[in-house]
CSV table of N, CA and C in Angstrom, one decimal:
chain,number,residue,atom,x,y,z
A,186,MET,N,115.3,92.1,138.7
A,186,MET,CA,113.8,92.2,139.3
A,186,MET,C,113.0,92.6,137.7
A,187,ALA,N,112.0,91.3,138.3
A,187,ALA,CA,110.9,91.3,136.8
A,187,ALA,C,110.2,92.3,136.6
A,188,ASP,N,109.9,92.5,136.0
A,188,ASP,CA,109.1,94.4,135.1
A,188,ASP,C,107.6,93.5,135.9
A,189,VAL,N,106.6,94.9,136.6
A,189,VAL,CA,106.2,95.0,136.8
A,189,VAL,C,105.4,94.5,136.0
A,190,SER,N,105.4,95.3,134.8
A,190,SER,CA,104.0,94.1,134.0
A,190,SER,C,103.4,93.2,134.0
A,191,VAL,N,105.3,92.7,134.2
A,191,VAL,CA,105.1,90.7,132.9
A,191,VAL,C,105.0,89.9,134.6
A,192,VAL,N,105.2,90.9,136.3
A,192,VAL,CA,104.5,90.6,136.9
A,192,VAL,C,102.7,90.5,137.0
A,193,GLU,N,101.6,91.4,137.0
A,193,GLU,CA,100.7,91.4,136.8
A,193,GLU,C,100.2,90.3,135.5
A,194,GLU,N,100.6,89.9,134.4
A,194,GLU,CA,100.2,89.9,133.5
A,194,GLU,C,100.1,87.9,133.4
A,195,ARG,N,101.7,87.8,134.2
A,195,ARG,CA,101.3,86.4,134.7
A,195,ARG,C,100.1,85.9,136.3
A,196,LEU,N,100.1,87.2,136.6
A,196,LEU,CA,99.4,86.8,138.4
A,196,LEU,C,97.5,86.9,137.6
A,197,ASP,N,97.7,87.5,136.5
A,197,ASP,CA,96.5,87.3,135.8
A,197,ASP,C,96.5,85.8,135.2
A,198,SER,N,97.5,86.1,134.3
A,198,SER,CA,96.9,84.7,134.1
A,198,SER,C,96.7,83.3,134.9
A,199,ALA,N,98.1,83.7,136.0
A,199,ALA,CA,97.0,82.4,137.2
A,199,ALA,C,96.7,82.2,137.3
A,200,HIS,N,95.5,83.5,138.1
A,200,HIS,CA,94.5,83.7,138.5
A,200,HIS,C,93.1,83.0,138.2
A,201,THR,N,94.0,83.3,136.4
A,201,THR,CA,92.4,82.8,135.8
A,201,THR,C,92.4,81.9,134.8
A,202,ASP,N,93.1,81.0,135.0
A,202,ASP,CA,93.6,79.8,135.3
A,202,ASP,C,93.0,79.3,136.2
A,203,VAL,N,93.6,79.4,137.5
A,203,VAL,CA,93.6,78.1,138.7
A,203,VAL,C,91.7,78.3,139.1
A,204,ALA,N,91.3,79.1,138.6
A,204,ALA,CA,89.6,79.9,138.6
A,204,ALA,C,89.4,78.9,137.1
A,205,ALA,N,89.5,78.5,136.5
A,205,ALA,CA,89.1,78.1,135.6
A,205,ALA,C,89.5,76.3,135.7
A,206,GLN,N,90.8,76.0,136.7
A,206,GLN,CA,90.5,73.8,137.1
A,206,GLN,C,89.3,74.7,138.0
A,207,ILE,N,89.4,74.8,139.1
A,207,ILE,CA,87.7,74.6,140.1
A,207,ILE,C,86.8,74.0,139.4
A,208,VAL,N,85.7,75.1,138.1
A,208,VAL,CA,85.1,75.8,137.2
A,208,VAL,C,85.5,73.9,137.4
A,209,ARG,N,85.9,73.6,136.0
A,209,ARG,CA,86.6,71.6,135.8
A,209,ARG,C,86.6,70.6,136.6
A,210,GLY,N,87.2,70.8,137.7
A,210,GLY,CA,87.2,70.3,138.8
A,210,GLY,C,85.7,70.1,139.4
A,211,ASP,N,84.7,70.9,139.2
A,211,ASP,CA,83.9,71.0,139.9
A,211,ASP,C,82.6,69.9,138.5
A,212,ALA,N,82.6,69.9,137.2
A,212,ALA,CA,82.7,69.5,136.7
A,212,ALA,C,82.9,68.1,136.0
A,213,LYS,N,83.8,67.8,136.6
A,213,LYS,CA,84.7,66.2,136.6
A,213,LYS,C,83.4,65.8,137.2
A,214,ALA,N,83.7,66.4,138.6
A,214,ALA,CA,82.5,65.2,139.5
A,214,ALA,C,81.2,65.3,138.6
A,215,GLY,N,80.3,66.2,138.7
A,215,GLY,CA,79.1,66.3,138.3
A,215,GLY,C,79.0,65.3,137.2
A,216,MET,N,80.0,64.9,136.2
A,216,MET,CA,79.6,63.9,135.3
A,216,MET,C,80.6,62.8,135.6
A,217,LEU,N,81.2,62.6,136.7
A,217,LEU,CA,81.2,61.4,137.0
A,217,LEU,C,80.0,60.3,138.4
A,218,LEU,N,79.6,61.0,138.6
A,218,LEU,CA,78.6,60.7,140.0
A,218,LEU,C,77.5,59.7,139.2
A,219,PRO,N,77.4,59.8,137.9
A,219,PRO,CA,75.5,59.2,137.0
A,219,PRO,C,77.1,57.7,136.8
A,220,LEU,N,78.2,57.8,137.4
A,220,LEU,CA,79.0,56.0,137.2
A,220,LEU,C,77.8,55.5,138.4
A,221,PHE,N,78.3,56.3,140.0
A,221,PHE,CA,77.4,55.4,140.1
A,221,PHE,C,76.1,54.6,140.5
A,222,GLY,N,76.0,55.5,139.2
A,222,GLY,CA,74.3,54.7,139.0
A,222,GLY,C,74.6,53.9,137.8
A,223,ALA,N,75.6,53.8,136.9
A,223,ALA,CA,75.9,52.5,136.6
A,223,ALA,C,76.5,51.3,137.3
A,224,ALA,N,77.2,51.1,139.1
A,224,ALA,CA,77.2,50.4,139.4
A,224,ALA,C,76.1,50.0,140.2
A,225,LEU,N,75.3,50.2,140.1
A,225,LEU,CA,74.0,50.8,141.5
A,225,LEU,C,73.1,50.1,140.6
A,226,ALA,N,73.2,50.3,139.4
A,226,ALA,CA,72.1,49.2,138.3
A,226,ALA,C,72.6,47.8,137.7
A,227,GLY,N,74.5,48.2,137.5
A,227,GLY,CA,74.2,46.6,138.4
A,227,GLY,C,73.5,45.5,139.6
A,228,VAL,N,74.1,46.6,140.6
A,228,VAL,CA,74.5,46.2,142.3
A,228,VAL,C,72.5,45.5,142.0
A,229,VAL,N,71.5,46.3,141.7
A,229,VAL,CA,70.4,46.0,141.3
A,229,VAL,C,70.1,45.2,140.2
A,230,ALA,N,70.4,45.2,138.6
A,230,ALA,CA,70.2,43.8,138.0
A,230,ALA,C,70.0,42.4,139.3
A,231,LEU,N,71.9,42.2,139.6
A,231,LEU,CA,71.8,41.8,139.8
A,231,LEU,C,71.3,40.8,141.1
A,232,ALA,N,70.1,42.0,142.3
A,232,ALA,CA,69.8,41.6,143.3
A,232,ALA,C,68.7,41.2,143.3
A,233,THR,N,67.8,41.2,141.8
A,233,THR,CA,66.6,40.6,141.8
A,233,THR,C,66.6,39.1,141.4
A,234,ARG,N,67.5,38.3,141.2
A,234,ARG,CA,67.2,37.8,141.3
A,234,ARG,C,67.9,36.0,142.2
A,235,PRO,N,68.2,35.3,142.5
A,235,PRO,CA,68.7,34.9,143.4
A,235,PRO,C,70.8,34.4,142.2
A,236,VAL,N,71.6,34.5,142.7
A,236,VAL,CA,72.7,34.5,142.8
A,236,VAL,C,73.6,34.0,143.5
A,237,PRO,N,74.4,33.6,143.0
A,237,PRO,CA,75.6,32.1,143.6
A,237,PRO,C,76.4,33.2,145.3
A,238,PHE,N,77.1,32.5,146.1
A,238,PHE,CA,77.3,33.8,146.9
A,238,PHE,C,78.0,34.5,146.5
A,239,ALA,N,79.6,33.9,146.2
A,239,ALA,CA,80.9,34.8,146.0
A,239,ALA,C,79.6,36.4,144.3
A,240,ALA,N,79.2,35.8,143.8
A,240,ALA,CA,78.5,36.9,143.3
A,240,ALA,C,78.5,37.9,144.5
A,241,GLU,N,77.2,36.8,144.8
A,241,GLU,CA,76.0,38.8,146.3
A,241,GLU,C,77.7,38.9,147.2
A,242,LEU,N,78.7,38.1,147.5
A,242,LEU,CA,80.0,39.0,148.4
A,242,LEU,C,80.5,40.0,147.7
A,243,LEU,N,81.0,39.3,146.4
A,243,LEU,CA,80.9,40.8,145.4
A,243,LEU,C,80.2,42.4,144.7
A,244,LEU,N,79.5,42.3,144.6
A,244,LEU,CA,78.4,43.4,145.2
A,244,LEU,C,78.9,43.8,146.5
A,245,TRP,N,78.1,43.3,147.6
A,245,TRP,CA,78.9,43.9,149.1
A,245,TRP,C,79.6,44.6,149.6
A,246,VAL,N,80.2,43.6,148.2
A,246,VAL,CA,82.6,44.1,148.7
A,246,VAL,C,82.2,45.4,147.4
A,247,ALA,N,81.8,46.0,146.5
A,247,ALA,CA,81.3,46.3,145.1
A,247,ALA,C,80.8,47.8,145.9
A,248,SER,N,80.2,48.1,146.6
A,248,SER,CA,79.0,49.3,147.3
A,248,SER,C,80.1,50.0,147.9
A,249,VAL,N,81.5,49.6,149.7
A,249,VAL,CA,81.6,49.7,149.8
A,249,VAL,C,83.0,51.0,149.1
A,250,PRO,N,83.3,50.9,147.7
A,250,PRO,CA,84.0,52.0,146.9
A,250,PRO,C,83.3,53.2,146.1
A,251,ALA,N,81.5,52.4,145.8
A,251,ALA,CA,81.2,52.5,145.8
A,251,ALA,C,80.4,54.0,146.4
A,252,LEU,N,80.1,53.3,147.5
A,252,LEU,CA,79.6,55.1,148.3
A,252,LEU,C,81.1,55.4,148.7
A,253,ALA,N,82.4,55.2,149.2
A,253,ALA,CA,82.9,56.3,149.5
A,253,ALA,C,83.4,57.1,148.0
A,254,ALA,N,83.0,55.9,146.8
A,254,ALA,CA,83.6,57.4,146.0
A,254,ALA,C,82.0,58.3,146.1
A,255,VAL,N,81.3,58.0,145.7
A,255,VAL,CA,79.5,59.3,146.0
A,255,VAL,C,80.3,59.8,147.1
A,256,VAL,N,80.3,60.0,148.4
A,256,VAL,CA,81.1,60.7,149.4
A,256,VAL,C,82.3,62.0,149.1
A,257,LEU,N,83.1,61.3,148.0
A,257,LEU,CA,84.6,61.6,148.4
A,257,LEU,C,84.2,62.8,146.7
A,258,LEU,N,83.4,62.6,145.8
A,258,LEU,CA,82.6,63.7,144.9
A,258,LEU,C,81.8,64.8,144.8
A,259,LEU,N,80.7,63.9,146.4
A,259,LEU,CA,79.7,64.9,146.6
A,259,LEU,C,80.7,65.8,147.3
A,260,ASN,N,81.1,65.4,148.3
A,260,ASN,CA,82.0,66.7,148.6
A,260,ASN,C,83.0,67.6,148.8
A,261,VAL,N,82.7,67.2,146.3
A,261,VAL,CA,84.4,67.4,145.8
A,261,VAL,C,82.9,69.4,145.0
A,262,VAL,N,81.9,68.4,145.5
A,262,VAL,CA,80.6,70.4,144.9
A,262,VAL,C,80.1,70.6,145.5
A,263,ARG,N,80.7,70.2,147.5
A,263,ARG,CA,79.8,70.7,148.1
A,263,ARG,C,80.4,72.5,148.9
A,264,PRO,N,79.9,73.1,148.6
A,264,PRO,CA,80.4,74.7,148.6
A,264,PRO,C,80.9,74.9,150.7
A,265,ARG,N,82.1,75.9,149.7
A,265,ARG,CA,82.6,75.8,151.7
A,265,ARG,C,82.9,77.5,152.0
A,266,PHE,N,82.3,77.5,153.8
A,266,PHE,CA,82.2,79.0,153.1
A,266,PHE,C,83.4,79.2,155.2
A,267,GLY,N,84.0,80.1,155.2
A,267,GLY,CA,84.9,80.1,156.4
A,267,GLY,C,84.2,81.4,156.8
A,268,ARG,N,83.9,81.1,158.3
A,268,ARG,CA,84.0,82.7,158.7
A,268,ARG,C,85.0,84.0,158.4
A,269,ASP,N,85.2,83.1,158.9
A,269,ASP,CA,86.7,84.4,159.0
A,269,ASP,C,87.3,84.7,157.5
A,270,ASP,N,86.4,84.4,156.8
A,270,ASP,CA,87.5,84.0,155.1
A,270,ASP,C,88.0,85.7,155.0
A,271,ASP,N,88.7,86.5,154.1
A,271,ASP,CA,88.7,87.9,153.9
A,271,ASP,C,88.5,87.8,152.4
A,272,TYR,N,88.1,87.1,152.0
A,272,TYR,CA,88.5,86.6,150.0
A,272,TYR,C,87.0,86.3,149.8
A,273,GLY,N,86.3,87.6,148.9
A,273,GLY,CA,85.6,85.6,147.7
A,273,GLY,C,84.3,87.0,148.4
A,274,PHE,N,83.1,86.2,148.1
A,274,PHE,CA,81.6,87.0,148.3
A,274,PHE,C,80.7,86.4,149.3
A,275,VAL,N,81.6,85.3,149.8
A,275,VAL,CA,80.6,85.3,151.3
A,275,VAL,C,81.8,86.8,151.9
A,276,PHE,N,82.9,86.5,151.4
A,276,PHE,CA,83.9,88.2,152.7
A,276,PHE,C,82.3,89.4,152.8
A,277,LEU,N,82.3,89.6,151.2
A,277,LEU,CA,81.9,90.3,150.6
A,277,LEU,C,80.4,90.6,151.0
A,278,SER,N,79.9,90.3,151.1
A,278,SER,CA,77.9,90.0,151.6
A,278,SER,C,78.2,90.5,153.4
A,279,GLY,N,79.1,90.9,153.9
A,279,GLY,CA,79.4,90.6,154.7
A,279,GLY,C,79.5,92.4,155.0
A,280,PHE,N,79.3,93.6,154.4
A,280,PHE,CA,79.3,94.4,154.1
A,280,PHE,C,78.2,95.5,153.1
A,281,ALA,N,76.9,94.7,153.3
A,281,ALA,CA,75.1,94.4,152.3
A,281,ALA,C,75.4,95.6,153.6
A,282,GLY,N,74.3,97.0,152.6
A,282,GLY,CA,75.1,98.0,153.3
A,282,GLY,C,75.9,98.8,153.0
A,283,ARG,N,76.8,98.3,153.5
A,283,ARG,CA,78.2,99.6,154.2
A,283,ARG,C,79.7,98.9,152.8
A,284,PRO,N,79.2,100.2,151.6
A,284,PRO,CA,79.8,99.7,151.1
A,284,PRO,C,81.4,101.0,151.6
A,285,SER,N,81.3,101.9,152.2
A,285,SER,CA,82.4,102.6,151.8
A,285,SER,C,83.5,102.1,152.9
A,286,GLU,N,83.0,100.9,154.5
A,286,GLU,CA,83.6,100.1,154.6
A,286,GLU,C,84.4,99.1,153.6
A,287,LEU,N,83.2,98.3,152.9
A,287,LEU,CA,83.9,97.7,151.9
A,287,LEU,C,85.0,98.2,150.8
A,288,LEU,N,85.4,99.3,151.4
A,288,LEU,CA,86.0,99.7,150.0
A,288,LEU,C,87.0,99.9,150.7
A,289,ALA,N,87.4,100.5,152.2
A,289,ALA,CA,88.7,100.7,153.0
A,289,ALA,C,89.1,99.6,153.7
A,290,ALA,N,88.5,98.8,153.3
A,290,ALA,CA,89.1,97.1,154.0
A,290,ALA,C,89.4,96.6,152.3
A,291,LEU,N,88.6,97.0,151.2
A,291,LEU,CA,89.9,96.7,150.0
A,291,LEU,C,91.3,97.3,150.3
A,292,ALA,N,90.8,99.2,150.2
A,292,ALA,CA,91.8,99.3,150.2
A,292,ALA,C,93.4,98.9,151.0
A,293,GLU,N,93.2,98.4,152.1
A,293,GLU,CA,94.2,98.2,153.4
A,293,GLU,C,95.0,97.3,152.3
A,294,GLN,N,94.6,96.6,151.3
A,294,GLN,CA,95.5,95.0,151.1
A,294,GLN,C,95.9,95.7,149.0
A,295,PRO,N,97.3,96.2,149.4
A,295,PRO,CA,97.7,96.0,147.8
A,295,PRO,C,97.2,94.8,147.1
A,296,GLY,N,96.8,95.8,145.6
A,296,GLY,CA,95.5,95.2,144.9
A,296,GLY,C,96.8,93.3,144.1
A,297,GLU,N,97.4,94.0,144.0
A,297,GLU,CA,98.3,93.1,143.3
A,297,GLU,C,98.9,92.1,144.4
A,298,MET,N,98.4,92.3,145.7
A,298,MET,CA,99.5,91.5,146.8
A,298,MET,C,97.9,90.7,146.9
A,299,ALA,N,96.7,90.9,147.2
A,299,ALA,CA,94.8,90.0,147.0
A,299,ALA,C,95.0,89.3,146.2
A,300,LYS,N,95.2,89.4,144.7
A,300,LYS,CA,95.6,89.2,144.0
A,300,LYS,C,96.4,87.4,144.0
A,301,ALA,N,97.6,88.0,144.4
A,301,ALA,CA,98.0,87.0,145.4
A,301,ALA,C,97.7,86.3,146.1
A,302,VAL,N,97.0,86.0,146.8
A,302,VAL,CA,96.8,85.5,148.1
A,302,VAL,C,95.4,84.6,147.7
A,303,ASP,N,94.8,85.6,147.0
A,303,ASP,CA,93.4,84.5,146.0
A,303,ASP,C,94.3,83.3,145.3
A,304,THR,N,94.7,84.2,144.6
A,304,THR,CA,94.7,83.4,143.8
A,304,THR,C,95.8,81.7,144.2
A,305,VAL,N,96.4,82.4,145.2
A,305,VAL,CA,96.9,80.5,146.0
A,305,VAL,C,95.8,80.0,146.8
A,306,ARG,N,95.2,80.9,147.5
A,306,ARG,CA,93.7,80.5,148.0
A,306,ARG,C,92.8,78.8,147.0
A,307,LEU,N,92.9,80.0,145.4
A,307,LEU,CA,91.8,79.2,144.8
A,307,LEU,C,93.2,77.8,143.9
A,308,ALA,N,94.4,78.0,144.2
A,308,ALA,CA,95.1,77.0,143.8
A,308,ALA,C,94.9,75.6,144.7
A,309,LEU,N,95.1,76.2,146.1
A,309,LEU,CA,94.9,75.3,147.2
A,309,LEU,C,93.3,74.2,147.0
A,310,ILE,N,92.3,75.3,146.7
A,310,ILE,CA,90.6,74.7,146.9
A,310,ILE,C,91.0,73.7,145.8
A,311,ALA,N,91.9,74.2,144.5
A,311,ALA,CA,91.4,73.6,143.1
A,311,ALA,C,92.8,72.4,142.8
A,312,ASP,N,93.4,72.1,144.3
A,312,ASP,CA,93.9,70.7,144.4
A,312,ASP,C,93.6,70.1,144.8
A,313,SER,N,93.1,70.9,145.6
A,313,SER,CA,91.6,69.8,147.1
A,313,SER,C,90.9,68.4,145.7
A,314,LYS,N,90.3,69.7,145.3
A,314,LYS,CA,89.1,68.9,144.6
A,314,LYS,C,89.3,68.0,143.2
A,315,TYR,N,91.3,67.8,143.1
A,315,TYR,CA,91.2,67.3,142.2
A,315,TYR,C,92.3,65.4,143.1
A,316,ARG,N,92.2,66.6,143.7
A,316,ARG,CA,93.1,65.0,144.5
A,316,ARG,C,91.5,64.1,144.7
A,317,ARG,N,90.7,64.8,145.4
A,317,ARG,CA,88.9,64.1,145.9
A,317,ARG,C,89.0,63.5,144.4
A,318,VAL,N,89.2,64.3,143.4
A,318,VAL,CA,87.4,64.0,142.0
A,318,VAL,C,89.4,62.0,141.4
A,319,ARG,N,90.5,62.3,141.8
A,319,ARG,CA,90.6,61.7,141.8
A,319,ARG,C,91.1,59.5,143.0
A,320,THR,N,90.7,60.2,143.5
A,320,THR,CA,90.4,59.2,144.8
A,320,THR,C,90.0,57.8,144.5
A,321,ALA,N,87.5,59.8,144.5
A,321,ALA,CA,86.9,58.8,143.6
A,321,ALA,C,86.5,57.9,142.2
A,322,VAL,N,87.9,57.9,141.0
A,322,VAL,CA,87.9,58.0,140.4
A,322,VAL,C,88.1,56.2,140.2
A,323,ASP,N,89.3,56.0,141.5
A,323,ASP,CA,89.8,55.0,141.3
A,323,ASP,C,88.9,54.2,141.9
A,324,CYS,N,88.5,54.8,143.3
A,324,CYS,CA,87.3,53.7,144.0
A,324,CYS,C,85.5,53.3,143.2
A,325,LEU,N,85.3,54.4,142.4
A,325,LEU,CA,84.4,53.8,142.0
A,325,LEU,C,85.3,52.7,139.8
A,326,THR,N,86.7,52.3,139.7
A,326,THR,CA,87.0,51.8,138.8
A,326,THR,C,87.0,50.5,139.3
A,327,LEU,N,86.8,50.0,140.4
A,327,LEU,CA,87.0,49.0,141.8
A,327,LEU,C,86.2,48.5,142.0
A,328,ALA,N,84.9,49.2,141.4
A,328,ALA,CA,83.5,49.3,141.6
A,328,ALA,C,83.0,48.6,140.7
A,329,LEU,N,83.7,49.9,139.8
A,329,LEU,CA,83.1,48.3,139.0
A,329,LEU,C,83.8,47.1,138.5
A,330,LEU,N,84.5,46.5,138.6
A,330,LEU,CA,86.0,46.2,138.2
A,330,LEU,C,85.1,44.8,139.3
A,331,LEU,N,84.1,44.8,140.9
A,331,LEU,CA,83.8,44.3,141.3
A,331,LEU,C,82.7,43.7,141.0
A,332,VAL,N,81.5,45.5,140.0
A,332,VAL,CA,80.7,44.4,139.7
A,332,VAL,C,80.5,42.8,138.7
A,333,ALA,N,81.8,44.0,138.1
A,333,ALA,CA,81.0,42.7,136.1
A,333,ALA,C,82.1,41.5,136.5
A,334,ALA,N,83.0,41.5,138.1
A,334,ALA,CA,82.9,40.3,138.7
A,334,ALA,C,81.9,39.6,139.0
A,335,ALA,N,81.3,40.1,139.8
A,335,ALA,CA,80.0,39.4,139.2
A,335,ALA,C,78.8,38.8,138.7
A,336,LEU,N,79.0,40.1,137.9
A,336,LEU,CA,78.2,39.3,136.7
A,336,LEU,C,78.3,38.8,136.1
A,337,VAL,N,80.7,37.6,136.6
A,337,VAL,CA,81.2,37.0,135.8
A,337,VAL,C,80.7,35.9,136.2
A,338,SER,N,80.7,36.4,137.1
A,338,SER,CA,80.7,34.7,138.3
A,338,SER,C,79.3,34.2,138.8
A,339,VAL,N,78.1,34.8,138.1
A,339,VAL,CA,76.5,34.3,137.4
A,339,VAL,C,76.6,33.9,136.0
A,340,ALA,N,77.5,34.7,135.5
A,340,ALA,CA,76.7,34.4,134.1
A,340,ALA,C,78.0,32.3,133.8
A,341,VAL,N,78.1,32.6,135.0
A,341,VAL,CA,79.3,30.8,135.1
A,341,VAL,C,79.2,29.3,136.1
A,342,ALA,N,77.6,30.7,136.4
A,342,ALA,CA,77.2,30.4,137.4
A,342,ALA,C,76.0,28.4,137.0
């Protein structure tokens, strides 16, 4: 069986890493949202003048993955609060004015077990955020390619 101090050290490291990954996921989403503005700028630039039907069609098609990407990225940074969560600041805020009840609730679960449970929950949140960011990147890439194709069709027309 592993030494308890080694387990605690690995758990602390995992918890810190997972919490940092959540912050990175939010930062990536915040960085990618302006790319929607780039796609939108291309659409607006082309929409201000008459364009061939093919370009107009490409722009309308490009709007679908662009909007999907924005929804996904906003969903990444959207806070989620569960009513029945027994961890996090929402849980702790429920004990406002009742610190002795908070101490009793925290004493019910051993520290190492509580941290392990919290680490797994945070890992699930980080995984979910990264999956949405990856899908949003794919959608934005498709939208930008379609806008580029529309620009090419305008240039050759």
